Short mmCIF file of C-alpha atoms in Angstrom, two decimals:
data_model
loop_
_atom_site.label_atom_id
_atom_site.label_comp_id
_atom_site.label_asym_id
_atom_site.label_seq_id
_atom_site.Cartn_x
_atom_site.Cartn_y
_atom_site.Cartn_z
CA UNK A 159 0.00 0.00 0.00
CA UNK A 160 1.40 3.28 -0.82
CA UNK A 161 1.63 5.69 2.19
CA UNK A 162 1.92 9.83 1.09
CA UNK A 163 3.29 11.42 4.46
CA UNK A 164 3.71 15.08 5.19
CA UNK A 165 5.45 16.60 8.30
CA UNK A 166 3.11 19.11 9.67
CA UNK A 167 5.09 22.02 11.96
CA UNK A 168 2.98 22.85 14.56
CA UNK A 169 3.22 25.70 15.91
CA UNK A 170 1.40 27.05 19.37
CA UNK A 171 0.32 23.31 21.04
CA UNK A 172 1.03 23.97 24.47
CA UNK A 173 -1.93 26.09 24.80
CA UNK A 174 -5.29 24.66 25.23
CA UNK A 175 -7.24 25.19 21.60
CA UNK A 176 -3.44 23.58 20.00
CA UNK A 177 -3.18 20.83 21.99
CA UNK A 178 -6.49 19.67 22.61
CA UNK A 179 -8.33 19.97 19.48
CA UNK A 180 -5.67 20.78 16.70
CA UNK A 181 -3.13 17.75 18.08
CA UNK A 182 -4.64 14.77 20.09
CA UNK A 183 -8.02 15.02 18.54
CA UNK A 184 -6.74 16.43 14.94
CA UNK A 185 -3.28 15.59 13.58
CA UNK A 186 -2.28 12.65 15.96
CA UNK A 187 -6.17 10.84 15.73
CA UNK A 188 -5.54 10.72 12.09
CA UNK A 189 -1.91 9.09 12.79
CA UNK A 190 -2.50 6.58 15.13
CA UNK A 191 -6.07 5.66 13.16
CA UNK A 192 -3.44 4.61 9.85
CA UNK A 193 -3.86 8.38 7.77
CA UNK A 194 -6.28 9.35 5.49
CA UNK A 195 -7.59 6.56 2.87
CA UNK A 196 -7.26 8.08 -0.75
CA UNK A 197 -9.72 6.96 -3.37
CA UNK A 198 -7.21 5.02 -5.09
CA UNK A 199 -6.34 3.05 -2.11
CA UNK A 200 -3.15 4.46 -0.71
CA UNK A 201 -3.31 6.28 2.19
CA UNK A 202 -2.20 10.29 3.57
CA UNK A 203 -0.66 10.06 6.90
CA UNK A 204 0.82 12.65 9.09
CA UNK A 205 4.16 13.05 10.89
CA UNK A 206 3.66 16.15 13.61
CA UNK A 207 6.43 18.60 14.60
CA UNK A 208 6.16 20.07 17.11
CA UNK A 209 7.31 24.08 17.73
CA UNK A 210 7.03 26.49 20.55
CA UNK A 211 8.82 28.83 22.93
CA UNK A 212 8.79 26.27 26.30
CA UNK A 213 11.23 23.10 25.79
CA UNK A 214 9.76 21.54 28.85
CA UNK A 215 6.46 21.48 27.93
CA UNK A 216 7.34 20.51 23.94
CA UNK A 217 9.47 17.26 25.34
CA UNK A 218 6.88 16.60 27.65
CA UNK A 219 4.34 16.57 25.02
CA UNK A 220 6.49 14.41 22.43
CA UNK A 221 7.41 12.06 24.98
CA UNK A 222 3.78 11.38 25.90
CA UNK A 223 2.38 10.96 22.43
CA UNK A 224 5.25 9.57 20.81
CA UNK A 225 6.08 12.14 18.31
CA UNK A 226 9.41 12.13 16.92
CA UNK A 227 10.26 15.69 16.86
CA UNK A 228 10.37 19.16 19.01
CA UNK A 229 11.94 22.45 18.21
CA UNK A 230 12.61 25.97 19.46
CA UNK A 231 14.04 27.12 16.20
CA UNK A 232 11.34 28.60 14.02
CA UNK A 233 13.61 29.59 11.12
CA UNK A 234 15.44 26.39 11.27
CA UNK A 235 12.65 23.88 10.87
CA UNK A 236 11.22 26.57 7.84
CA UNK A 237 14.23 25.51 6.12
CA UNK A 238 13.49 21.82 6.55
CA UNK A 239 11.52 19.52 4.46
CA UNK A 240 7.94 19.72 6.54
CA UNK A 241 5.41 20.62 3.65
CA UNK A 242 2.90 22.46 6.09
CA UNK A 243 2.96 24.98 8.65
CA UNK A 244 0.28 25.00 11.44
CA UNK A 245 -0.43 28.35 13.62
CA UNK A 246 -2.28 28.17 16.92
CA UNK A 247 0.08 30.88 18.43
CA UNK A 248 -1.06 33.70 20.32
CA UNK A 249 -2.44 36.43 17.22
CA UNK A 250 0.23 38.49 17.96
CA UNK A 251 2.83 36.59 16.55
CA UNK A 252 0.88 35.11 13.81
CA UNK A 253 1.77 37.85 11.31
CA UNK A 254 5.60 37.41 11.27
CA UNK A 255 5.41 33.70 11.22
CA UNK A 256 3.08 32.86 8.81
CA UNK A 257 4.82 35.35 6.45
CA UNK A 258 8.13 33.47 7.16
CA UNK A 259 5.87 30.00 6.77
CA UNK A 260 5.17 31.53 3.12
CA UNK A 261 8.25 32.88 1.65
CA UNK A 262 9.87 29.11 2.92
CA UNK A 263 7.16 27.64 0.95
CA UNK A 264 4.65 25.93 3.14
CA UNK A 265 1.31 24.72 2.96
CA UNK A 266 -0.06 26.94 5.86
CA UNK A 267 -3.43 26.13 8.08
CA UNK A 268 -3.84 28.32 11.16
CA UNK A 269 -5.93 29.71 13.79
CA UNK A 270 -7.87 32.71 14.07
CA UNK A 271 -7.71 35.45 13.86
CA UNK A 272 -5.71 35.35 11.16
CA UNK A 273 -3.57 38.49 12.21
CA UNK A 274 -4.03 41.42 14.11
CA UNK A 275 -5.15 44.06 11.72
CA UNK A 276 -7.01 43.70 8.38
CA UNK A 277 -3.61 45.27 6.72
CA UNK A 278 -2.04 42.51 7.74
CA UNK A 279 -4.28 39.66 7.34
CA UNK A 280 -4.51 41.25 3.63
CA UNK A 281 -0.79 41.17 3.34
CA UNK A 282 -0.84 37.04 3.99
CA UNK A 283 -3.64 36.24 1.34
CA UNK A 284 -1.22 38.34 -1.28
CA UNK A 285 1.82 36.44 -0.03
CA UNK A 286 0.40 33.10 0.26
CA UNK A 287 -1.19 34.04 -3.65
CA UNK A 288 1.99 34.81 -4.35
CA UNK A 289 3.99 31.55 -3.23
CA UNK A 290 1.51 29.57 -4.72
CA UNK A 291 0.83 26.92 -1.94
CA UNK A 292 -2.66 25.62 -0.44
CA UNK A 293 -4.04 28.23 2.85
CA UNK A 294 -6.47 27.41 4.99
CA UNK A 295 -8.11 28.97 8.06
CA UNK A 296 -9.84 26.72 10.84
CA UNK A 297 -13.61 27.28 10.60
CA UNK A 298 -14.26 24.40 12.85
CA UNK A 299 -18.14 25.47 13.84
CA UNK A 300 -19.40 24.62 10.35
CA UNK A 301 -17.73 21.13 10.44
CA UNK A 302 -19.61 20.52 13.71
CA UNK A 303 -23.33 18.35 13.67
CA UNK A 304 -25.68 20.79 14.35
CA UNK A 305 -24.99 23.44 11.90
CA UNK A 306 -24.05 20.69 9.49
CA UNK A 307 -28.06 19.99 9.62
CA UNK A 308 -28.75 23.73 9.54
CA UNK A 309 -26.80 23.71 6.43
CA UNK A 310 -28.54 20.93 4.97
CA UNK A 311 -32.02 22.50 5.97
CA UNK A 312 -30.78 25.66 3.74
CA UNK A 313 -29.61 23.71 0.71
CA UNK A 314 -33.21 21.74 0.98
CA UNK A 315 -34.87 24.96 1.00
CA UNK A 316 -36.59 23.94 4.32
CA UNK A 317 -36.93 27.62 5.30
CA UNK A 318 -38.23 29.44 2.53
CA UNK A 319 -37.01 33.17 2.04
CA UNK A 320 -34.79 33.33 5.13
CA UNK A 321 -35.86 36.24 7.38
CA UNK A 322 -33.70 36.50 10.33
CA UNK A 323 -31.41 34.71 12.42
CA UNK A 324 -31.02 35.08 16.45
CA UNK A 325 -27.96 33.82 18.20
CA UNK A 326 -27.19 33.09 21.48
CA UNK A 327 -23.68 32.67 22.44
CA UNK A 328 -21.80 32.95 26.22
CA UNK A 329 -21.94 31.47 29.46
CA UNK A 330 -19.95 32.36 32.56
CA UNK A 331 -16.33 32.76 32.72
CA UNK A 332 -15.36 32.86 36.22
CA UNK A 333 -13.61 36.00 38.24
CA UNK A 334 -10.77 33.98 39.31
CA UNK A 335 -11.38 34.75 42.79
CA UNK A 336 -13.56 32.40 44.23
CA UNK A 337 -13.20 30.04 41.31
CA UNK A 338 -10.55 29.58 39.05
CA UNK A 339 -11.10 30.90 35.66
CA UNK A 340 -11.81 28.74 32.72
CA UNK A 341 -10.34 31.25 30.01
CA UNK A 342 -7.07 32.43 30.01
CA UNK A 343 -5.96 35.83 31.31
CA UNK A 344 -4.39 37.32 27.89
CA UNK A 345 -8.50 37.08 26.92
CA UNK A 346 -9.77 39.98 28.99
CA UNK A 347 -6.29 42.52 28.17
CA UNK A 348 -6.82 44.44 25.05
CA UNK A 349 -3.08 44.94 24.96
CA UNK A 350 -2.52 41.43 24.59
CA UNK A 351 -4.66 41.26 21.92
CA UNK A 352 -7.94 40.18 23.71
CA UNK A 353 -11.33 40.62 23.56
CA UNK A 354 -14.78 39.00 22.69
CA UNK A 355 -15.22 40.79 19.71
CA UNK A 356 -12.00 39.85 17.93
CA UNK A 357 -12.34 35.86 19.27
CA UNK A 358 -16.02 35.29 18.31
CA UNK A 359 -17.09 37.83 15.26
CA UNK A 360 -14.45 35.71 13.31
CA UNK A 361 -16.70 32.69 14.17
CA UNK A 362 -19.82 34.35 13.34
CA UNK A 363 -18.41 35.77 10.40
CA UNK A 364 -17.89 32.18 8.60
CA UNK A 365 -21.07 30.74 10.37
CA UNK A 366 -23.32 33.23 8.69
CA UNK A 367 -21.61 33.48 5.53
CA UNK A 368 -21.28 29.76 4.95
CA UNK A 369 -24.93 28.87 6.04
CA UNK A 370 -27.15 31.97 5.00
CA UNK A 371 -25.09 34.67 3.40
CA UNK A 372 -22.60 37.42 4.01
CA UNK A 373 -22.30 40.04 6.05
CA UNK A 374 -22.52 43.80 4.53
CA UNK A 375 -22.86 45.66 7.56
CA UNK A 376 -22.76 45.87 11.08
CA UNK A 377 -23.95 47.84 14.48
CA UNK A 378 -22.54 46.74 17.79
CA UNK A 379 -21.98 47.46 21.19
CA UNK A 380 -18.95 45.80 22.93
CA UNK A 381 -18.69 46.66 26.70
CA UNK A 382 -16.94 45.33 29.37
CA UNK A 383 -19.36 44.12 32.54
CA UNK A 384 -16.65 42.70 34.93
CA UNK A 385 -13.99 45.20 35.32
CA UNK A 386 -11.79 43.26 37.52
CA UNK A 387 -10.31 39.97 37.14
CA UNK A 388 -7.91 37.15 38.87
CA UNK A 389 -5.04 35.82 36.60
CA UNK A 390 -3.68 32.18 36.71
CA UNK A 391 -1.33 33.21 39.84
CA UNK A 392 -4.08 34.76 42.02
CA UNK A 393 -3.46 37.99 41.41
CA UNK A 394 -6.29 40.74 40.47
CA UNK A 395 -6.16 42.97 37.37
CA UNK A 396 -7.49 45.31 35.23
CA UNK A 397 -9.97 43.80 32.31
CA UNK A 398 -9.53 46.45 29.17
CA UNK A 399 -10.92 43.92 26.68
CA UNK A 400 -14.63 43.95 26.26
CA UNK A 401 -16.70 40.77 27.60
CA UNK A 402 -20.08 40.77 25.55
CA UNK A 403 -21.35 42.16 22.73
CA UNK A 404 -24.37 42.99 21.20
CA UNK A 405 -24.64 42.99 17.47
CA UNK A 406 -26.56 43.10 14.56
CA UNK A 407 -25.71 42.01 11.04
CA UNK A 408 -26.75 42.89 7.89
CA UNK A 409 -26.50 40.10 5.47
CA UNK A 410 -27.14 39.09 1.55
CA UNK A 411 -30.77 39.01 0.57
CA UNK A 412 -31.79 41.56 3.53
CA UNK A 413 -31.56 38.43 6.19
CA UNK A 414 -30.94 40.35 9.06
CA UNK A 415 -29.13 38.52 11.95
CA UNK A 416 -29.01 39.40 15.89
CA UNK A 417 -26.71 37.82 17.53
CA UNK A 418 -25.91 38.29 21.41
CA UNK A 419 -22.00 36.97 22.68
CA UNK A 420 -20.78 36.62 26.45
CA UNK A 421 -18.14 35.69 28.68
CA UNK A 422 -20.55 37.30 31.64
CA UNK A 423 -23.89 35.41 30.78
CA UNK A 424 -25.12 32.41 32.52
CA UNK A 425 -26.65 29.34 30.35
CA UNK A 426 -30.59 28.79 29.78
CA UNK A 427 -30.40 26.73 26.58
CA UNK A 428 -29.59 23.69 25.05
CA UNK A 429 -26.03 24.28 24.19
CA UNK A 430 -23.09 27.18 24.72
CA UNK A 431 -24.71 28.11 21.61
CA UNK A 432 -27.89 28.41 19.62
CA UNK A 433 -28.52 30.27 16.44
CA UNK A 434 -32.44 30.21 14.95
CA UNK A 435 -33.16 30.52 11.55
CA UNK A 436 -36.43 32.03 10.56
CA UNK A 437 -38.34 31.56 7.44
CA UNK A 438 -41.62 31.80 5.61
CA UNK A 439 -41.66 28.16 5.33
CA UNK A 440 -40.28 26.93 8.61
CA UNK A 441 -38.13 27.52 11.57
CA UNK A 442 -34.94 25.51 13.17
CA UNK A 443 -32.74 26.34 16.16
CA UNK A 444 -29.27 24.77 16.03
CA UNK A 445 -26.71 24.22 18.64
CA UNK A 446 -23.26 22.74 17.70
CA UNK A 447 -24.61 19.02 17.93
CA UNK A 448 -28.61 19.20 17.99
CA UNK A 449 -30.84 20.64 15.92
CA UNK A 450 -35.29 20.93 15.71
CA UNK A 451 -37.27 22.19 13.61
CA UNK A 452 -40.93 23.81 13.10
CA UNK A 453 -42.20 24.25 9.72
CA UNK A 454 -44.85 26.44 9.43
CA UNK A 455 -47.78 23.39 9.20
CA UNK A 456 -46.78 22.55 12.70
CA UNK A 457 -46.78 26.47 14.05
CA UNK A 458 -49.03 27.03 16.47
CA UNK A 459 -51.63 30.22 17.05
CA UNK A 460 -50.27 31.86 19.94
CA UNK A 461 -52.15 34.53 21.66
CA UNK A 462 -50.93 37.11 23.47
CA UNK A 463 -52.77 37.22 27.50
CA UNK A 464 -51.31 39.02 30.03
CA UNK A 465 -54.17 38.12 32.86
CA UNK A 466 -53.81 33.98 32.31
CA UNK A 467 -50.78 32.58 32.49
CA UNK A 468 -49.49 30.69 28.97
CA UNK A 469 -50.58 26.76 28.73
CA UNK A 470 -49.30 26.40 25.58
CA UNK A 471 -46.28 24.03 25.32
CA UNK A 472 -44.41 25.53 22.61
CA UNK A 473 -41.52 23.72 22.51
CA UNK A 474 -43.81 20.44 22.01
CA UNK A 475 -44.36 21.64 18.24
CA UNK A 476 -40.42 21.29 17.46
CA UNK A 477 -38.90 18.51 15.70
CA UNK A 478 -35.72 17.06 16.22
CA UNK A 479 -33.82 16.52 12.81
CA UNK A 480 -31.88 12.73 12.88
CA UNK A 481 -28.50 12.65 12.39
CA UNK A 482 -28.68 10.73 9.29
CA UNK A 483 -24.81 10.26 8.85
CA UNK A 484 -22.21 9.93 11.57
CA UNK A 485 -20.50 13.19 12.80
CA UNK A 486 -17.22 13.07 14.06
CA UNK A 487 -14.92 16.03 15.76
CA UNK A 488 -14.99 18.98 13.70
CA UNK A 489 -11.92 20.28 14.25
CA UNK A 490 -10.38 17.06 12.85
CA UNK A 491 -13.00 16.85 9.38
CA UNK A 492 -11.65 20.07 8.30
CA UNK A 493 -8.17 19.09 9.03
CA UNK A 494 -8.81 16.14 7.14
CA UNK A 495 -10.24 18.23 4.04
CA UNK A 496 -7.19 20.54 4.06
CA UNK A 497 -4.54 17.52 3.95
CA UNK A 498 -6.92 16.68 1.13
CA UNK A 499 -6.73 19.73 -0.56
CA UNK A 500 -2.86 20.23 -0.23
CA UNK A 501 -2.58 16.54 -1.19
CA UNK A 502 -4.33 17.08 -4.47
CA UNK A 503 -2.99 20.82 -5.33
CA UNK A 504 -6.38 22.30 -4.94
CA UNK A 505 -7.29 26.08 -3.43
CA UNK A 506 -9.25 25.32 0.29
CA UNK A 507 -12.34 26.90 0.28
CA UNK A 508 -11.82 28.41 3.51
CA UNK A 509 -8.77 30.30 3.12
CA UNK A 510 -6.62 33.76 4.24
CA UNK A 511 -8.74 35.53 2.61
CA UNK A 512 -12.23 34.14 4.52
CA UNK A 513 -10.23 34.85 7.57
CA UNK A 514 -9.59 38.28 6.41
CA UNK A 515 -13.25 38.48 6.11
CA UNK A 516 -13.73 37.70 9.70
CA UNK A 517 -10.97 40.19 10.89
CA UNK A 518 -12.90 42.89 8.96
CA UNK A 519 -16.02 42.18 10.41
CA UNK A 520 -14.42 42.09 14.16
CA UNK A 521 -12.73 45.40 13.19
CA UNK A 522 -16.08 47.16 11.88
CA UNK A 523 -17.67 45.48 15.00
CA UNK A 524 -15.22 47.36 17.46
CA UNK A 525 -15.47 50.61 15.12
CA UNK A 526 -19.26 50.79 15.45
CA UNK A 527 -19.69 50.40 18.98
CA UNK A 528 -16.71 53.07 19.24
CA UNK A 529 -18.56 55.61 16.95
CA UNK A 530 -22.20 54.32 17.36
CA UNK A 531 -22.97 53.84 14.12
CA UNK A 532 -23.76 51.29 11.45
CA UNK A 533 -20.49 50.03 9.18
CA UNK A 534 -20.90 48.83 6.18
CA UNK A 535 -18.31 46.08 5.36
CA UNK A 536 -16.22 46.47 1.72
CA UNK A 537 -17.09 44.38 -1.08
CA UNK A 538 -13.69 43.16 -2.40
CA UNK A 539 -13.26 39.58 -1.57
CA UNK A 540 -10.71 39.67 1.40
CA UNK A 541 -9.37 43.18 -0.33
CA UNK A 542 -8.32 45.72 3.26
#
């Protein structure tokens, strides 16, 4: 049997997202499960590399997985023979080494966002154009079950004309005083590059644009409710990074979507997560994994009473929609797709320049709840 293998470097797995979702349940659950089959029965495997700042964590790491390789050196491995770089890095040193990723060559898949300002993120689509190689940017969320079936409901044209969408996003990040907080510190300082608005308007960005349409314009408010935090030693500081926002987007076809995001919220839904569609046809709210449905024969007549209270079980009328196909971790499908895609010389559909599109949005986010005002987002596809 032939066996294709590429060395990935990766880049950033000592934090949380990069070890835990890019590396045991990614790159090293395709390894150990005998690669990728290929439809011409050889199979893609993967060789991980790992790279970082910390030497004691990296051997740690390799030792416990059995991976080969660990390095400090950056510009050393760049030089090597790996065929794709992998970013999970903090953003702020994202910039400098995917651009030294790209003039060495490499395939590059990375985290978002993409860079820290939309000059910059625009400055990697032109060099990775430029060198010629495969780009990709994790949009895990779509790969995931229940917006899978969203998707599906769309394409079916389950809903109709689309009307809105409503999203709830957050739950409750603790303090760090009484409880130990479940987000990193670096998330709540806007001069480390925190900040709800730049982590999850990326996500929404993609969501909406891969599922309904894309964004034009946006009005938001970002604001910061908990002032005062607890970093990983105990000790309090200042939060300058916002902690919720409140936005509305304006996407193709006049679908207007609301969507509410918070690290200060606490959870009365299924999921972390739940975005409904509405249509002339039919409803469906969507979590990450589940997913129900109402289409508009099954819509009750509600009427509005405020002397009795409501006996109307509304949530009786949804449907759940069947999985149908078995889902597996999201963040490893769309790795698999990319190793695809580099494997067979073909563009990824979600590239730089999608992530560019999700920097702009975060950016014109920020901007609008700094001026109050609505920003319209530019038409050029990735373009600053």
């Amino acid at each position: 049997m032939t066996e294709h293998t590429y060395r990935i470097l990766m880049n950033g797995v000592t934090g949380r997202m990069g070890y835990h979702q890019h590396l045991l349940r990614s790159v090293l659950a395709i390894r150990d499960s005998g690669g990728i089959a290929l439809d011409d029965g050889a199979r893609l495997q993967v060789e991980p590399v790992l790279l970082g700042r910390n030497a004691d964590k990296l051997a740690r790491i390799a030792k416990a997985h059995d991976i080969a390789e660990w390095h400090t050196d950056l510009p050393a491995q760049l030089a090597g023979d790996a065929q794709i770089y992998f970013d999970a890095q903090v953003t702020s040193r994202r910039h400098e080494a995917i651009t030294a990723a790209l003039a060495a060559g490499k395939h590059v898949y990375t985290e978002k966002p993409v860079a820290e300002s939309v000059a910059d993120g625009q400055q990697l689509v032109e060099a990775a154009r430029a060198a010629g190689v495969v780009h990709g940017v994790v949009h895990d969320k779509i790969f995931l079950p229940g917006l899978r079936k969203l998707k599906r409901l769309v394409d079916a044209g389950f809903f109709g004309r689309i009307l809105s969408v409503r999203g709830e996003f957050g739950y409750w990040v603790f303090e760090g005083d009484l409880q130990p907080a479940q987000r990193p510190s670096w998330n709540y300082r806007a001069e480390d590059g925190g900040g709800l608005v730049l982590d999850m308007f990326c996500h929404w960005n993609y969501v909406l644009e891969n599922i309904v349409g894309r964004v034009r314009a946006v009005t938001a408010k970002a604001v910061t409710h908990i002032p005062q935090r607890w970093d990983e030693h105990g000790q309090p500081y200042r939060a300058t990074a916002d902690d919720a926002a409140y936005a509305i987007f304006e996407l193709d076809g006049d679908v207007i979507a609301q969507i509410n995001s918070s690290w200060a919220v606490r959870v009365d839904r299924r999921e972390l997560v739940e975005f409904q569609v509405d249509g002339t046809h039919g409803s469906a709210v969507a979590g990450l994994f589940g997913c129900r449905v109402q289409p508009r024969v099954r819509t009750p007549r509600p009427r509005w009473n405020p002397d009795e209270p409501t006996a109307e079980d509304f949530r009786s009328h949804w449907d759940e929609v069947p999985d149908n196909t078995e889902f597996g971790n999201g963040f490893r499908a769309q790795w698999e797709q990319f190793l695809l895609d580099v494997h067979h010389g073909r563009p990824h559909p979600y590239d730089l320049a999608a992530g560019v599109r999700g920097l702009q949005l975060a950016h014109a986010g920020l901007a609008s709840s700094a001026q109050g005002r609505r920003i319209e987002l530019p038409d050029a596809d990735g373009a600053a």
